[in-house]
mmCIF file of C-alpha atoms in Angstrom:
data_model
loop_
_atom_site.group_PDB
_atom_site.id
_atom_site.type_symbol
_atom_site.label_atom_id
_atom_site.label_comp_id
_atom_site.label_asym_id
_atom_site.label_seq_id
_atom_site.Cartn_x
_atom_site.Cartn_y
_atom_site.Cartn_z
ATOM 1 C CA MET A 1 -21.064 -10.132 -0.020
ATOM 2 C CA ASN A 2 -18.545 -12.981 -0.047
ATOM 3 C CA VAL A 3 -15.140 -11.514 -0.935
ATOM 4 C CA THR A 4 -12.048 -13.666 -1.412
ATOM 5 C CA ILE A 5 -9.629 -12.073 1.026
ATOM 6 C CA ALA A 6 -7.595 -13.265 4.024
ATOM 7 C CA GLN A 7 -9.947 -14.310 6.818
ATOM 8 C CA GLU A 8 -8.786 -11.765 9.441
ATOM 9 C CA TRP A 9 -9.331 -8.948 6.974
ATOM 10 C CA LYS A 10 -12.652 -10.421 5.898
ATOM 11 C CA GLU A 11 -13.931 -10.227 9.450
ATOM 12 C CA CYS A 12 -12.513 -6.722 9.924
ATOM 13 C CA LEU A 13 -13.973 -5.341 6.689
ATOM 14 C CA GLN A 14 -17.227 -7.273 6.383
ATOM 15 C CA ASP A 15 -19.322 -4.170 7.030
ATOM 16 C CA GLU A 16 -17.684 -2.486 4.022
ATOM 17 C CA PHE A 17 -18.418 -5.471 1.805
ATOM 18 C CA GLU A 18 -22.129 -5.096 2.596
ATOM 19 C CA LYS A 19 -22.353 -1.446 1.533
ATOM 20 C CA ASP A 20 -23.893 -0.304 -1.743
ATOM 21 C CA TYR A 21 -20.747 1.422 -2.978
ATOM 22 C CA PHE A 22 -18.792 -1.832 -2.705
ATOM 23 C CA SER A 23 -21.446 -3.788 -4.589
ATOM 24 C CA ASN A 24 -21.304 -1.175 -7.356
ATOM 25 C CA LEU A 25 -17.514 -1.322 -7.328
ATOM 26 C CA VAL A 26 -17.534 -5.109 -7.721
ATOM 27 C CA GLN A 27 -19.871 -4.872 -10.721
ATOM 28 C CA PHE A 28 -17.636 -2.250 -12.328
ATOM 29 C CA VAL A 29 -14.445 -4.246 -11.732
ATOM 30 C CA LYS A 30 -15.960 -7.496 -13.033
ATOM 31 C CA LYS A 31 -17.079 -5.742 -16.211
ATOM 32 C CA GLU A 32 -13.647 -4.188 -16.678
ATOM 33 C CA TYR A 33 -11.866 -7.535 -16.353
ATOM 34 C CA THR A 34 -14.149 -9.138 -18.952
ATOM 35 C CA SER A 35 -13.968 -6.283 -21.475
ATOM 36 C CA ASN A 36 -10.454 -4.834 -21.054
ATOM 37 C CA THR A 37 -6.954 -5.738 -19.954
ATOM 38 C CA VAL A 38 -6.794 -4.847 -16.262
ATOM 39 C CA TYR A 39 -3.964 -5.062 -13.733
ATOM 40 C CA PRO A 40 -3.116 -6.692 -11.439
ATOM 41 C CA PRO A 41 -4.325 -10.197 -12.391
ATOM 42 C CA GLY A 42 -7.616 -10.827 -10.580
ATOM 43 C CA LYS A 43 -6.137 -13.194 -8.003
ATOM 44 C CA TYR A 44 -3.816 -10.407 -6.816
ATOM 45 C CA ILE A 45 -6.376 -7.632 -6.273
ATOM 46 C CA PHE A 46 -6.277 -8.166 -2.496
ATOM 47 C CA ASN A 47 -2.673 -9.386 -2.385
ATOM 48 C CA ALA A 48 -1.595 -6.635 0.035
ATOM 49 C CA PHE A 49 -4.048 -8.063 2.567
ATOM 50 C CA ASP A 50 -3.241 -11.692 1.839
ATOM 51 C CA GLN A 51 0.497 -11.091 2.268
ATOM 52 C CA CYS A 52 0.142 -9.011 5.435
ATOM 53 C CA PRO A 53 -2.418 -10.380 7.937
ATOM 54 C CA TYR A 54 -4.391 -7.834 9.952
ATOM 55 C CA GLN A 55 -2.856 -8.883 13.268
ATOM 56 C CA LYS A 56 0.688 -8.452 11.906
ATOM 57 C CA VAL A 57 0.333 -4.913 10.529
ATOM 58 C CA ARG A 58 2.968 -2.609 12.007
ATOM 59 C CA VAL A 59 3.712 -0.269 9.113
ATOM 60 C CA VAL A 60 1.451 1.103 6.367
ATOM 61 C CA ILE A 61 2.843 2.490 3.105
ATOM 62 C CA LEU A 62 0.277 4.236 0.925
ATOM 63 C CA GLY A 63 0.508 4.234 -2.852
ATOM 64 C CA GLN A 64 -1.953 5.526 -5.424
ATOM 65 C CA ASP A 65 -2.537 3.309 -8.489
ATOM 66 C CA PRO A 66 -1.226 -0.134 -9.438
ATOM 67 C CA TYR A 67 1.390 -0.154 -12.167
ATOM 68 C CA HIS A 68 -0.395 -0.199 -15.517
ATOM 69 C CA GLU A 69 2.122 -1.901 -17.809
ATOM 70 C CA PRO A 70 2.314 -5.685 -18.469
ATOM 71 C CA GLY A 71 3.781 -7.917 -15.771
ATOM 72 C CA GLN A 72 4.399 -5.204 -13.193
ATOM 73 C CA ALA A 73 1.476 -5.021 -10.747
ATOM 74 C CA HIS A 74 0.929 -7.839 -8.261
ATOM 75 C CA GLY A 75 -1.135 -6.105 -5.629
ATOM 76 C CA LEU A 76 1.548 -4.517 -3.444
ATOM 77 C CA CYS A 77 2.218 -0.797 -3.830
ATOM 78 C CA PHE A 78 5.640 0.108 -5.292
ATOM 79 C CA SER A 79 6.395 -3.624 -5.741
ATOM 80 C CA VAL A 80 6.947 -5.648 -8.913
ATOM 81 C CA ASN A 81 7.526 -9.332 -9.543
ATOM 82 C CA ASP A 82 11.034 -10.760 -9.326
ATOM 83 C CA ASP A 83 11.767 -10.814 -13.057
ATOM 84 C CA VAL A 84 10.537 -7.265 -13.770
ATOM 85 C CA GLN A 85 12.761 -4.197 -14.086
ATOM 86 C CA ILE A 86 12.677 -2.142 -10.887
ATOM 87 C CA PRO A 87 10.551 0.987 -11.481
ATOM 88 C CA PRO A 88 12.099 4.438 -10.939
ATOM 89 C CA SER A 89 10.207 5.231 -7.718
ATOM 90 C CA LEU A 90 11.336 1.966 -6.138
ATOM 91 C CA VAL A 91 14.902 2.593 -7.326
ATOM 92 C CA ASN A 92 14.743 5.831 -5.339
ATOM 93 C CA ILE A 93 13.247 4.058 -2.313
ATOM 94 C CA TYR A 94 16.176 1.640 -2.396
ATOM 95 C CA LYS A 95 18.604 4.582 -2.700
ATOM 96 C CA GLU A 96 17.137 6.170 0.410
ATOM 97 C CA ILE A 97 17.338 2.877 2.325
ATOM 98 C CA GLN A 98 20.994 2.586 1.313
ATOM 99 C CA SER A 99 21.699 6.153 2.413
ATOM 100 C CA ASP A 100 19.713 5.813 5.628
ATOM 101 C CA LEU A 101 20.698 2.332 6.764
ATOM 102 C CA GLY A 102 23.736 1.413 4.666
ATOM 103 C CA LEU A 103 21.979 -1.557 3.074
ATOM 104 C CA THR A 104 22.934 -2.645 -0.445
ATOM 105 C CA PRO A 105 19.860 -2.507 -2.711
ATOM 106 C CA PRO A 106 18.490 -5.917 -3.708
ATOM 107 C CA SER A 107 18.327 -6.969 -7.344
ATOM 108 C CA SER A 108 14.577 -7.639 -7.136
ATOM 109 C CA GLY A 109 11.736 -5.152 -6.812
ATOM 110 C CA ASN A 110 9.506 -7.719 -5.105
ATOM 111 C CA LEU A 111 8.534 -6.322 -1.690
ATOM 112 C CA GLN A 112 6.776 -9.432 -0.376
ATOM 113 C CA ARG A 113 9.567 -9.703 2.184
ATOM 114 C CA TRP A 114 8.353 -6.411 3.671
ATOM 115 C CA ALA A 115 4.719 -7.544 3.692
ATOM 116 C CA ALA A 116 5.694 -10.749 5.500
ATOM 117 C CA GLN A 117 7.119 -8.607 8.327
ATOM 118 C CA GLY A 118 3.941 -6.580 8.788
ATOM 119 C CA VAL A 119 4.258 -3.806 6.184
ATOM 120 C CA LEU A 120 0.878 -3.226 4.509
ATOM 121 C CA LEU A 121 1.663 -2.034 0.984
ATOM 122 C CA LEU A 122 -1.663 -0.438 0.172
ATOM 123 C CA ASN A 123 -2.613 1.339 -3.027
ATOM 124 C CA ALA A 124 -5.559 3.736 -2.825
ATOM 125 C CA THR A 125 -6.984 2.152 -5.983
ATOM 126 C CA LEU A 126 -6.555 -1.607 -6.295
ATOM 127 C CA THR A 127 -7.110 -2.057 -10.046
ATOM 128 C CA VAL A 128 -6.271 -0.156 -13.242
ATOM 129 C CA ARG A 129 -6.882 -0.535 -16.976
ATOM 130 C CA ALA A 130 -3.737 -1.364 -18.989
ATOM 131 C CA HIS A 131 -1.744 1.692 -20.111
ATOM 132 C CA GLN A 132 -4.285 4.064 -18.517
ATOM 133 C CA ALA A 133 -3.100 5.492 -15.209
ATOM 134 C CA GLY A 134 -5.953 6.528 -12.951
ATOM 135 C CA SER A 135 -8.580 4.749 -15.042
ATOM 136 C CA HIS A 136 -10.210 3.074 -12.012
ATOM 137 C CA GLN A 137 -10.136 6.091 -9.726
ATOM 138 C CA ASN A 138 -13.394 7.429 -8.268
ATOM 139 C CA LYS A 139 -15.197 4.107 -8.689
ATOM 140 C CA GLY A 140 -15.251 3.142 -5.009
ATOM 141 C CA TRP A 141 -11.785 1.854 -4.303
ATOM 142 C CA GLU A 142 -10.769 5.031 -2.471
ATOM 143 C CA GLU A 143 -13.735 4.727 -0.113
ATOM 144 C CA PHE A 144 -12.765 1.128 0.609
ATOM 145 C CA THR A 145 -9.091 1.884 1.272
ATOM 146 C CA ASP A 146 -10.055 4.909 3.390
ATOM 147 C CA ALA A 147 -12.075 2.483 5.520
ATOM 148 C CA VAL A 148 -9.050 0.181 5.823
ATOM 149 C CA ILE A 149 -6.895 3.052 7.093
ATOM 150 C CA HIS A 150 -9.621 4.193 9.487
ATOM 151 C CA LYS A 151 -9.991 0.730 10.986
ATOM 152 C CA LEU A 152 -6.254 0.319 11.453
ATOM 153 C CA ALA A 153 -5.798 3.796 12.913
ATOM 154 C CA THR A 154 -8.759 3.380 15.254
ATOM 155 C CA ASN A 155 -8.328 -0.217 16.381
ATOM 156 C CA LYS A 156 -4.551 -0.432 16.688
ATOM 157 C CA GLU A 157 -1.836 1.552 18.432
ATOM 158 C CA HIS A 158 1.770 2.396 17.589
ATOM 159 C CA LEU A 159 1.534 1.856 13.841
ATOM 160 C CA VAL A 160 3.846 3.703 11.471
ATOM 161 C CA PHE A 161 2.217 5.371 8.457
ATOM 162 C CA LEU A 162 4.552 6.383 5.620
ATOM 163 C CA LEU A 163 2.863 9.070 3.530
ATOM 164 C CA TRP A 164 4.913 9.931 0.448
ATOM 165 C CA GLY A 165 3.522 12.709 -1.707
ATOM 166 C CA SER A 166 0.525 15.001 -1.349
ATOM 167 C CA TYR A 167 -2.013 12.356 -2.359
ATOM 168 C CA ALA A 168 -0.994 9.949 0.409
ATOM 169 C CA GLN A 169 -0.770 12.803 2.902
ATOM 170 C CA ARG A 170 -4.341 13.891 2.176
ATOM 171 C CA LYS A 171 -5.539 10.310 2.486
ATOM 172 C CA GLY A 172 -3.919 9.951 5.905
ATOM 173 C CA GLU A 173 -4.511 13.422 7.314
ATOM 174 C CA PHE A 174 -7.065 12.185 9.874
ATOM 175 C CA ILE A 175 -4.661 9.731 11.590
ATOM 176 C CA ASP A 176 -4.174 10.434 15.297
ATOM 177 C CA LYS A 177 -0.503 11.369 15.634
ATOM 178 C CA SER A 178 -0.628 10.908 19.402
ATOM 179 C CA LYS A 179 -1.424 7.236 18.844
ATOM 180 C CA HIS A 180 0.688 6.466 15.781
ATOM 181 C CA LEU A 181 3.853 7.669 14.055
ATOM 182 C CA VAL A 182 3.023 9.499 10.819
ATOM 183 C CA LEU A 183 5.993 10.246 8.575
ATOM 184 C CA SER A 184 5.455 12.460 5.520
ATOM 185 C CA SER A 185 7.741 13.468 2.672
ATOM 186 C CA ALA A 186 7.808 14.146 -1.044
ATOM 187 C CA HIS A 187 6.990 11.213 -3.321
ATOM 188 C CA PRO A 188 9.940 8.987 -4.341
ATOM 189 C CA SER A 189 9.163 9.570 -8.032
ATOM 190 C CA PRO A 190 12.108 10.968 -10.023
ATOM 191 C CA LEU A 191 9.992 14.098 -10.494
ATOM 192 C CA SER A 192 9.879 14.868 -6.778
ATOM 193 C CA ALA A 193 12.337 12.702 -4.803
ATOM 194 C CA TYR A 194 14.865 15.553 -4.580
ATOM 195 C CA ARG A 195 12.244 17.770 -2.922
ATOM 196 C CA GLY A 196 12.399 15.950 0.401
ATOM 197 C CA PHE A 197 12.191 12.199 -0.080
ATOM 198 C CA PHE A 198 15.941 11.796 -0.270
ATOM 199 C CA GLY A 199 17.257 12.358 3.226
ATOM 200 C CA CYS A 200 13.926 11.760 4.974
ATOM 201 C CA LYS A 201 15.376 8.791 6.900
ATOM 202 C CA HIS A 202 11.912 7.245 7.209
ATOM 203 C CA PHE A 203 13.293 3.720 7.403
ATOM 204 C CA SER A 204 15.534 4.294 10.421
ATOM 205 C CA LYS A 205 12.840 6.442 12.065
ATOM 206 C CA THR A 206 10.316 3.629 11.564
ATOM 207 C CA ASN A 207 12.599 1.082 13.176
ATOM 208 C CA GLU A 208 13.480 3.359 16.090
ATOM 209 C CA TYR A 209 9.762 3.860 16.812
ATOM 210 C CA LEU A 210 8.984 0.144 16.569
ATOM 211 C CA ILE A 211 11.835 -0.761 18.919
ATOM 212 C CA ARG A 212 10.788 1.983 21.343
ATOM 213 C CA ASN A 213 7.337 0.414 21.462
ATOM 214 C CA GLY A 214 8.528 -3.131 22.029
ATOM 215 C CA MET A 215 8.398 -4.405 18.441
ATOM 216 C CA ASP A 216 11.031 -5.879 16.145
ATOM 217 C CA PRO A 217 12.480 -3.572 13.497
ATOM 218 C CA ILE A 218 11.728 -4.121 9.833
ATOM 219 C CA LEU A 219 14.506 -5.746 7.833
ATOM 220 C CA TRP A 220 14.324 -3.349 4.908
#
């Protein structure tokens, strides 16, 4: 199947694109986009991959669903476009960065600057019906994004995986911790951030690990 995605990723994931589940997923997604309002806009479905080439990946942040309200989702987990109000979870992420690294939070919730440095901002499910959280779960996206994580964890070394919340932790539980740095905490949502996300210092720990392994730190 010919999928419009960055060439490095296309070569890496071609075997997934040929599988039956992915063909069924494509048919489902196409039907959803023609019959409902679906986010993100179609050209941004694979934006996490387009913004962060395979060879540049150093850090992986796992989200769950795209944002499901108008104008928010653009294919990068936790990220919104420049002119959109910063969502509560990202507000808390910025608070932790400020506490951890002393950096003043930016006025924009657009995380493309992270992606450009090698941070793969990957949602488990890459599409969602408007106003209906979880509406595209269990249609094949999770199998696809599991395969992405497997390929990265198997084929690369010294990646940092940031697993916030029980869902992300289950999705990344197979990652070889002797080969990569896996950092887990509560989810940054206002419902759970005080149960271990605040104070986790994942951003300084990520940079210390990258530097220790001969890589540049992320400018969070």
